[in-house]
Amino acid sequence: MGNKRMRKLLSITMSMVMACSLTTGCGKLLTRGGGADSDDTSVSDSTTKDSEVNLSETNSIESKEVPKSDGTSDSSDNTPILLLHTDSDYAVNSKNNPAIHVNYNYLTLDKEYAQSHEALDKALESANEEILALESECFDQAKEDLSGSDDYTFDANYYTFFRRADGKYLSLINECCTFGTFDFDYYSFIAHSYYVESGKEIELSDIVADEDAFYTILSEKVKAVVDDDLYIYMGEYSNKDAEDFVKEIKDSLEDGTCSFTLDPQGVTFWFDSNVFSPMCASATVLFCEDADNTIFNEEFSKDIPDEWVMQMPTGDRTYFDANGDGEENSVIASVTYGFNTGGEYEYLYVSGFHLAYEEDSKSYSPEYEGSAGDYNFFLYHKGDKNLIIEDHDEFGYGEMSCYILEDGKIKDGDGINAGLAYSWDNAEDSEDIAPVFLPVNMNKVLVIEEVGGEEGESIACYLSVSEDGKLTLTEIDEDGDEDSEEADNKGGKSEDKEVDVAWAGEAVYYNDQILFRQYSSDAYRYNALWGELSNSDMQYIKGNLCTFDPNAPENGIKTICEDDGFGDMYLIDGQYIYSQKETGYSNNSSDMRRVYKTSLPDGEQEEICTGAIEGFSPDGKHFTVYNYTLDPYTHNFYIFKAGDVDVDHASYQTEKTTIYLTMDNDNAYLMEKEDDDKYIILQINNEGDIYRLAECDFSDMAEYGTVYPEYTKKGYVDNGKLHLQFDFYEGTGHFYYASAKVTVPICEDEGSFDDVLYEAEIEDFSADEDPQTLLPDKLEDIAYDYPEQESGSAIANVLQYYKVFDEGIFYTMAQCHREPLDDVGWRESYMLLNCTYYFLPAGAKEASSLFTLFEAPGSRGDLYQYEYYERQPTVYAYARFYADEDGHLVGAFYETVYTGGPETPTETSDVYYMGEFSDDFKFEHPKDDYTIEDFVVEDAKALEDLIRSEYSKEDIIIDDGVFDENGHLVYESDRVFTSDEYVYMCHICFDADGKINYIRPVIME
């Protein structure tokens, strides 16, 4: 008898639970597969597994040579080599709040193993299709329900576990849990068992010889489980007898609400919720209970392995014979959750796990609340020894622990900083998360060990688990040799390691990708001197956090979540982004910035305080925030603990000009101006103690007048001393002339705030180049491309931001247009036209374009988005046009103008420019009359025809061009528009080379 599936969609079956979710809106599970990706449908797959490490970047082995997870590369070993694939579907409501989250995973065979076991591979593929079809149907129904209400929320998990994996049999169970807000979540199960060699599904009749005897034992066990549950939750027992249970068990097998798995020591039945009670149920008939060897077929009852591994579904009791005495033992491992009620919406998060064995139980939680992902639990049996191996992610790093089950008690074994290894070779092209090898043999498990270091180094190792709970790692070197080392903490948990803040900036490493901030079009100020734009100081439309593969940037970018921050972001623990944003409002302060924390990849945001982040401690545990208040004007610095952001742990307020310098793990360092050219270096520890370390007298640097030292946040602490560098510039031209290196001892003892503790060592020097303008060689020639006045061009390309990575350089370039009305003296102003994000791979000559702020105008034939958008990639201009000797338009001579619309006057600039037409020039204009409903996109010939038809011969606005020997237009530097000349009022846009590639009329209605 197989596992026939005749199940209804969970969202229909669970109408009671769904109704509760509608009214409360709670239920967010932070699992290792959870993820969000904002796209046009607000639905996407997850994109991260925190513990993944790229094996190709370690000093171990190439991915195609990854040893099998059962500890051998010998193909004669018939044990299935299993991989767990993880993903999720996610949707937000119209308010952009998370509403639907469906996690799922499934098992596959290693591709090399599958080649020699095609039948088993096909059988497993069929089982996966069944699971994924149910998940997809569930998710689609939830999306449909979401469309009717913004209060609707829905969470479900489709998690798959192997119950037996050896050379003869493979058995698995998929557990679907739909989370409700009553006492009971809804569970349903799908199970399959296969012969490894043939791939044939194992029927219950293959295992059971005497059905009557089998069902008698099973029904008694099921009734005991159901009675216990009903009495605990409802205070009464079931009113059904054993015969009723036998009938319902058989009926459940037929209608698909019951499944069975072939375990190493017996057969387990899994009953969906609402079969016997609101709770689900499971029960196991052990082979050892067949005293007369008549209930089970001997093929199974006599072939009980002495050593085996079984994955434990979280929250379900696992039954087994612990020491061969024929008695049934039980153990349970369950994930625990916390409930976060802060922020815009409520959600659940993983808070730890709970183990219960016989009469003993223990709870475990990570040091930092909310830092752990979901847990995997494996029951390992060898002889009369039993262990639980637990694997999870914490702070973005793999962690594994061992627990010994002995004499009815739970004892702590070893713990290591390692996680299950993964294999991109076994991933499908559509997958964003590499599958992980499952430990079907605990003698040799392939794992990734986290060894720390500046780059967060990880190495490939074999893990072996001994009977007494010792974990031994064997490093795999380039030659395939193994260097054995037992876990450093023999018999106990590993020490918590510090997690460095490896990356800070507008682009950072994130899960083997580069994560960057993609700004919206109105996030920039309109113009800036020399086109070095800054962010708007008003609240602007949200942008996105996106990723790309630095090893294949040509594959494009992927949106992770929305983001409305600016400036540096700090990636902490591989999972959380700390940054700041503009809000446009103030709470008793003129500072409209807010510090916030974003959880990746789901984008859940928590606002922390007013101000902006100045920096993080190297261990990622503390950060410094600056804000200001008025009346009186006060500078405020606060030190927050990353794991506890409800209150600041130290602060410093002053009315004097003060700047942030740097942090170490225990202190923040500031510099406060005393008077004229004298400054005080301050040290503020995490407990709030304040020390005046030293006075810095820069009066000797005042060669050109009043000195203000400029600091670029490159200070550091080394060997008990604070090392800083300041640069000095002459006048308003910001001309560099000198620098000073400052060294100050730090205070490790109690001191007095009133006393200056030490003398600062100041060494002045003059660098060959301005230290603040040094660029990577590959950017020097392209970073600041301003137009030559004699060319007539107004287009500049200006570097906005860059970050150097091992794989190459990430940078952004703004295309700008001259804006002379905003010049400051001799310093030129430029307005933003467009901005492009690039990645230049190491060793490459050309960069890959990742994203451009504005698409090419004229591509849609619809001007509405440009006429009514906050920002557009064009300039307003009065234009006349140049024609070649054949009378065809080849360029324009134009004057920039300014207008606020039909009700405001047009202001001319009296500054003139020239641009040639590009080869792909587009003219976009109304089709029939001047409305904004029907536009067409044509070429320069259409513009020429329009002009010649609209203007008389005397008033024509087409002039004969003057060309140089290369056929390019010559700029007429003395030319102006006279009062009697007709001009064409239009929008002009430019391509990357500064040529005019688009024109449309200005519509003033």
Coordinates of C-alpha atoms in Angstrom, one line a residue, residues 164 166 168-169 206-208 262-267 286-306:
R164 CA 16.9 6.5 6.8
D166 CA 22.0 3.5 3.9
K168 CA 19.7 -0.5 0.9
Y169 CA 17.0 2.0 1.8
D206 CA 6.6 -5.1 1.7
I207 CA 7.6 -4.4 5.3
V208 CA 4.6 -5.9 7.2
L262 CA 10.9 3.2 7.1
D263 CA 13.3 4.1 10.0
P264 CA 16.5 2.3 10.9
Q265 CA 14.8 0.5 13.8
G266 CA 11.1 0.4 12.7
V267 CA 8.2 2.0 10.9
L286 CA 10.0 -1.0 16.4
F287 CA 11.3 -4.1 14.8
C288 CA 12.4 -5.3 18.2
E289 CA 8.7 -5.5 19.3
D290 CA 8.3 -8.4 16.9
A291 CA 9.4 -11.0 19.5
D292 CA 8.2 -13.9 17.4
N293 CA 9.5 -12.6 14.1
T294 CA 6.1 -12.9 12.6
I295 CA 4.9 -9.2 12.2
F296 CA 7.6 -7.9 9.9
N297 CA 9.2 -9.5 6.8
E298 CA 12.7 -10.6 7.8
E299 CA 14.3 -8.6 5.0
F300 CA 13.6 -5.5 7.2
S301 CA 13.4 -6.9 10.8
K302 CA 16.7 -8.8 10.5
D303 CA 18.6 -6.0 8.8
I304 CA 18.8 -3.4 11.6
P305 CA 22.0 -1.4 11.2
D306 CA 24.2 -1.1 14.3

